[in-house]
Coordinates of C-alpha atoms and ligand atoms in Angstrom, one line a residue:
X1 CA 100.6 92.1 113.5
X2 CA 101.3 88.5 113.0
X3 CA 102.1 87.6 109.3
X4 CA 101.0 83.8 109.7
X5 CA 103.5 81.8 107.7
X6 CA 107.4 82.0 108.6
X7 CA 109.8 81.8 106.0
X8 CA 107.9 84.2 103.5
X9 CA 109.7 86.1 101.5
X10 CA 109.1 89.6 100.6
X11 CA 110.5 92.1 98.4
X12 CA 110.0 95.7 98.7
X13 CA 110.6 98.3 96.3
X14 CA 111.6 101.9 97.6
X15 CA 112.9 100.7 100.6
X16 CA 115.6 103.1 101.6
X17 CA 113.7 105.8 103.1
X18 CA 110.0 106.6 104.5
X19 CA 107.6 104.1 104.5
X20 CA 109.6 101.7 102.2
X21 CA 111.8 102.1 105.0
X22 CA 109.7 101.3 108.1
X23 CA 107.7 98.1 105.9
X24 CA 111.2 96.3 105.9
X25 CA 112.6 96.8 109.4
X26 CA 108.1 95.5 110.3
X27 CA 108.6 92.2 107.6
X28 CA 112.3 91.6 109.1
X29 CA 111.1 91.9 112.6
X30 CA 108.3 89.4 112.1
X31 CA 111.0 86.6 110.5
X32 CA 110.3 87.3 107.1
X33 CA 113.1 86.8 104.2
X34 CA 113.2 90.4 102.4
X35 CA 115.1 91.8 99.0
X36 CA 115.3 95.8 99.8
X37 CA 114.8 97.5 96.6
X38 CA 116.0 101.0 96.1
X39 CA 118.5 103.8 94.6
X40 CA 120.9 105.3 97.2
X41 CA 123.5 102.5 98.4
X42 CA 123.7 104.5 101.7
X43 CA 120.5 104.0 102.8
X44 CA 120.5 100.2 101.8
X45 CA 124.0 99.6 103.7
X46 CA 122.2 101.4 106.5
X47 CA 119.0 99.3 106.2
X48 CA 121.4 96.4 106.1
X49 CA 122.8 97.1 109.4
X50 CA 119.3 97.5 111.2
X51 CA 118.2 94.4 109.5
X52 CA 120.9 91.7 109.0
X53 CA 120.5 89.0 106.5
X54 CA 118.1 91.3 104.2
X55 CA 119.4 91.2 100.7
X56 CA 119.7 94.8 99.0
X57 CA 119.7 95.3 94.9
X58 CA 120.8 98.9 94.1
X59 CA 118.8 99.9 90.9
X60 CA 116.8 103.0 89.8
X61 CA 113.3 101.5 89.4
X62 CA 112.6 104.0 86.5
X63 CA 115.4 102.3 84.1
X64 CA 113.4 99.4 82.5
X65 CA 116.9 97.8 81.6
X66 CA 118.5 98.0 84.7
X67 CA 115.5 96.8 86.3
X68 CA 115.5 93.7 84.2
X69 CA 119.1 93.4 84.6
X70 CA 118.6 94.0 88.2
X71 CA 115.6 91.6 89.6
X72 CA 114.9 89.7 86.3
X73 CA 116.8 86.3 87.7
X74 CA 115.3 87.5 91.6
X75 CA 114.3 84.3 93.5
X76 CA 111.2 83.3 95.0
X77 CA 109.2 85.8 95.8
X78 CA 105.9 85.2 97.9
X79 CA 105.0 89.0 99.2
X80 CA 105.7 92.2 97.0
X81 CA 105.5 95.8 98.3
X82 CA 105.3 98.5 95.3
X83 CA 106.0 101.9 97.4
X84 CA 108.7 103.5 94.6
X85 CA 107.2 106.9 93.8
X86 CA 108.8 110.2 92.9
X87 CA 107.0 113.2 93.3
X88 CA 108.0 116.9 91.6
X89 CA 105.4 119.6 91.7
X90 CA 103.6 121.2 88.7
X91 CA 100.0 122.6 88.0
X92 CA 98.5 121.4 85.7
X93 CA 99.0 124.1 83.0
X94 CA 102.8 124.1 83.3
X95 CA 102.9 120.3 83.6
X96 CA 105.7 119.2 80.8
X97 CA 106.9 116.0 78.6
X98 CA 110.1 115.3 81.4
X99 CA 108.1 115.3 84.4
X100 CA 105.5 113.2 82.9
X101 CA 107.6 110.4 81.5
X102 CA 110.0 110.1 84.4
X103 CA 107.0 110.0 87.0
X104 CA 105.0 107.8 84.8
X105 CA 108.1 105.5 84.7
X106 CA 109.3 105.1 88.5
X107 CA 105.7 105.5 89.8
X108 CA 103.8 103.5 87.4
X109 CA 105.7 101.5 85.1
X110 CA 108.2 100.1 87.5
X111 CA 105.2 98.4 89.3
X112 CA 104.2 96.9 86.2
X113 CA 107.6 95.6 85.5
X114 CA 108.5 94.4 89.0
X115 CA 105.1 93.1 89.6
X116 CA 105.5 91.1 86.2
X117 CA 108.8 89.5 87.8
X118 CA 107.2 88.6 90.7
X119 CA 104.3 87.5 89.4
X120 CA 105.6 85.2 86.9
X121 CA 107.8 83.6 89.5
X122 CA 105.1 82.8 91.9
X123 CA 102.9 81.3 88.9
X124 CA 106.4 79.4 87.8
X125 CA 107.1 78.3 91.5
X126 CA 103.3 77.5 91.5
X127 CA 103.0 79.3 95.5
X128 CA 100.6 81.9 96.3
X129 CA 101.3 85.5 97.0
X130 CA 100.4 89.4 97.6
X131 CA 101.0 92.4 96.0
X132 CA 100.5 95.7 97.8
X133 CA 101.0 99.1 96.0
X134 CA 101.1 102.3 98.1
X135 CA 99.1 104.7 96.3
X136 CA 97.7 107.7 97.9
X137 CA 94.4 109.4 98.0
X138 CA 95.4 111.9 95.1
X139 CA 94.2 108.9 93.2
X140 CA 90.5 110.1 94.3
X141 CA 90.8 113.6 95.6
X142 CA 93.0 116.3 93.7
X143 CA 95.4 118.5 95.6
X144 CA 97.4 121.4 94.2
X145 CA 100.3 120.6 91.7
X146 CA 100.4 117.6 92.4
X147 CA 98.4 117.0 88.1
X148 CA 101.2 114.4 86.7
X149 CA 101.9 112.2 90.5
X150 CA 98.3 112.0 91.1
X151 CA 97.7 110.6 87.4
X152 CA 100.2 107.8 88.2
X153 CA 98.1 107.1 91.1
X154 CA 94.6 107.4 89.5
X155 CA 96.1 104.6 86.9
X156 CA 97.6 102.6 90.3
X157 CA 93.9 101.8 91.3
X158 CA 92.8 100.3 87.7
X159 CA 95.9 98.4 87.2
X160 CA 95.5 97.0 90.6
X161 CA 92.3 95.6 89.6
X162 CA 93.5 94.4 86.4
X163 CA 96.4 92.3 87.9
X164 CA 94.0 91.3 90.7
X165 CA 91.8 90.2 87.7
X166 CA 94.4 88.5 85.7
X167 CA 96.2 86.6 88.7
X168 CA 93.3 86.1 91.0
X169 CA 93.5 82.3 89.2
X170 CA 96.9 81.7 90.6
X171 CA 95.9 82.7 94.3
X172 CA 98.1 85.9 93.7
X173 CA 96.4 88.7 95.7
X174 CA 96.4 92.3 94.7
X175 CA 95.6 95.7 97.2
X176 CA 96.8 99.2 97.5
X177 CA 96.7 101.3 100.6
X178 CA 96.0 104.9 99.7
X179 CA 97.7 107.3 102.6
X180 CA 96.9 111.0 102.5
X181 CA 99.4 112.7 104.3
X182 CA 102.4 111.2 106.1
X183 CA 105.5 112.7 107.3
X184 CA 108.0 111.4 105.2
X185 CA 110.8 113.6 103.0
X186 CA 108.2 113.6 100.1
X187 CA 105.1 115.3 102.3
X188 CA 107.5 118.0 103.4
X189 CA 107.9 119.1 99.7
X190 CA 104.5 119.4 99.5
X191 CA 103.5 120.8 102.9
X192 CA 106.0 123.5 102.9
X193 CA 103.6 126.0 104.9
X194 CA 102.5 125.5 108.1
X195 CA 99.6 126.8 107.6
X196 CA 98.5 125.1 105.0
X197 CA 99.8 121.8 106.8
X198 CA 97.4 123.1 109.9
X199 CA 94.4 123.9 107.8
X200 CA 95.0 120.6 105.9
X201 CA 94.9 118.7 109.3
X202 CA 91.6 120.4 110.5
X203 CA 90.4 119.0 107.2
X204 CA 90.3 115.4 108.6
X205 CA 87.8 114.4 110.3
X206 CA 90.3 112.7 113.4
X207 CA 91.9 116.0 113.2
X208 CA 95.6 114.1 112.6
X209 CA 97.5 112.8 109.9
X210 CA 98.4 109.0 109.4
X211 CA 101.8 108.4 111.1
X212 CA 104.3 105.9 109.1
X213 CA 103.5 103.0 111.4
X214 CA 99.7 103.4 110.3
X215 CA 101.0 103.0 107.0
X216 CA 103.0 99.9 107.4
X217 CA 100.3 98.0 109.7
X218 CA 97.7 98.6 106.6
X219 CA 100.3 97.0 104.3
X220 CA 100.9 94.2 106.7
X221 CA 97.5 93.3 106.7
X222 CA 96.9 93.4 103.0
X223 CA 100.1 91.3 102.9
X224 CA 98.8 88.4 105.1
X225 CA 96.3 86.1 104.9
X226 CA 94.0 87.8 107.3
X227 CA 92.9 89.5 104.2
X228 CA 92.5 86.3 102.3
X229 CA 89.3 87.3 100.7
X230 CA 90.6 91.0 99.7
X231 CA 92.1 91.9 96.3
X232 CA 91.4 94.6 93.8
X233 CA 90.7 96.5 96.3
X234 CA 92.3 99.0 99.1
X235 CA 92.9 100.6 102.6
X236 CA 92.5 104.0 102.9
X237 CA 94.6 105.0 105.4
X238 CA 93.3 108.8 105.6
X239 CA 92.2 109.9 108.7
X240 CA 88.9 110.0 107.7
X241 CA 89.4 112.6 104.7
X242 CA 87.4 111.3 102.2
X243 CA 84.6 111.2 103.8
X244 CA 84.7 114.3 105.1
Ligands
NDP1 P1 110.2 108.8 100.4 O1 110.6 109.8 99.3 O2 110.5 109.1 101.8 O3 110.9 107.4 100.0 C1 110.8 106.8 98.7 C2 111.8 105.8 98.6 O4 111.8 105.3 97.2 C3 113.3 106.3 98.8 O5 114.1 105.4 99.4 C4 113.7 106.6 97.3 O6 115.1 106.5 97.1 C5 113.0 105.4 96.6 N1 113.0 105.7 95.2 C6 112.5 106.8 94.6 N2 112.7 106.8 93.3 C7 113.3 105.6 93.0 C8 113.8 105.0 91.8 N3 113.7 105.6 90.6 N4 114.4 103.8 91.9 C9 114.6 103.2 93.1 N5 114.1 103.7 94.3 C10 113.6 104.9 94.2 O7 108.7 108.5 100.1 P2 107.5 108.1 101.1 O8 108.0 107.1 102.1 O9 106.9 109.4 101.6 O10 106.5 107.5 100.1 C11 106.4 106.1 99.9 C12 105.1 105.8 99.1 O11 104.0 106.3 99.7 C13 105.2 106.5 97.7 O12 104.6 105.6 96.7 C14 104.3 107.7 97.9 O13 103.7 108.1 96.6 C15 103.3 107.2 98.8 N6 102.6 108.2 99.6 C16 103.3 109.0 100.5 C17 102.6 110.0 101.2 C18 103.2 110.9 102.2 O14 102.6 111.8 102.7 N7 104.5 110.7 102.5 C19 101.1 110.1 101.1 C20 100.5 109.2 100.1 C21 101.2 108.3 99.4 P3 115.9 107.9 96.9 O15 115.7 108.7 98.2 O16 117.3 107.4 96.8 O17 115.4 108.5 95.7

């Protein structure tokens, strides 16, 4: 997919593994500028190699001060990816105070704060931009233990319409793509049996599960101005599950 202005920057946040992972290597392939955002230096001075001349901040997105500390004097910023997310399993009965405020503050509140950062610097440099969130479809369907992540990502589709809201008068786009199942390091905590991973995938209507690249291409899109017209809104990228 063509993004159709060179020298765009981007910044992407959770981009040392997964999906995170894959959007920087697509932006840095199609000659985008991009700040890598995430928590294990390994992974960014391995990201660094694949991509030369990305930049790399080391922070843990759930620390409001290091964040600030972090990204608050981050230059120009014209294209944001919010993929951080942290997931730890818990019904909903056993779901407890430490889970909920650390998911609630890498999942939810970092995109508020880094989107705030961004945001204001686009308005201040007085350039358009997009903001794309990676949310999932547990913010419309539920799925076992999963009671505290998915309520991060039920808020995700709100505050994406508020900022949309609020910014559309600056020409700042907002979107989410919502993925059901990709293989990544977090789906394999969650699909732990086969089985269930096999009765899962019957569930979906193409009978597959979204690969990473599927993922990526939605965010591209969103990203670029062939989806000038879109914001407050999102991609599902689900194989057809919800409408199944
Ligand atoms: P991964 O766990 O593979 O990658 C997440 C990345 O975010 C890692 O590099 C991780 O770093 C980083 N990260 C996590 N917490 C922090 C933090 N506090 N500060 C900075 N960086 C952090 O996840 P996926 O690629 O699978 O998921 C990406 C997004 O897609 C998430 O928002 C997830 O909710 C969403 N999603 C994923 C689905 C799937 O099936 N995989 C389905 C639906 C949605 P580190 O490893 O160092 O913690």
């Amino acid at each position: 997919m063509q993004l159709n202005s060179s020298g765009l920057q981007a910044l992407v946040a959770g981009a040392g593994k997964g999906i995170g992972r894959d959007t920087v290597k697509a932006l840095h392939a199609l000659g985008a500028g991009v700040i890598a955002v995430s928590r294990t230096n390994t992974d960014l001075v391995s990201l660094s190699k694949e991509c030369p001349g990305i930049e790399t901040v080391c922070v843990d997105l759930g620390d409001w001060e290091a964040t600030e500390q972090a990204l608050g004097n981050v230059g120009p910023v014209d294209l944001l990816v919010n993929n951080v997310a942290m997931l730890l399993k818990q019904p909903f009965l056993e779901a407890t105070k430490e889970v909920f405020d650390r998911t609630f503050n890498v999942n939810l509140r970092s995109m508020i704060q880094v989107s705030q950062i961004v945001a204001q610097g686009m308005i201040h440099q007085g350039v358009p931009g997009s903001i794309v969130s990676v949310s999932s479809m547990v913010a419309h369907v539920s799925f076992p233990n999963l009671a505290v992540y998915s309520c991060t990502k039920g808020t995700m589709t709100i505050l994406t319409k508020v900022m949309a809201a609020e910014l559309g008068p600056y020409k700042i786009r907002v979107n989410s793509v919502n993925p059901k199942v990709v293989p990544t390091a977090m789906s394999q905590k969650v699909l732990t049996d086969p089985e269930l991973a096999r009765k899962l995938k019957e569930r979906h209507p193409l009978q597959k599960f979204a690969e990473m690249e599927d993922v990526v291409n939605s965010i591209l899109f969103l990203l670029s101005d062939r989806s000038a017209p879109t914001s407050g809104s999102g991609i599902l990228v689900d194989a057809g599950y919800l409408a199944s």
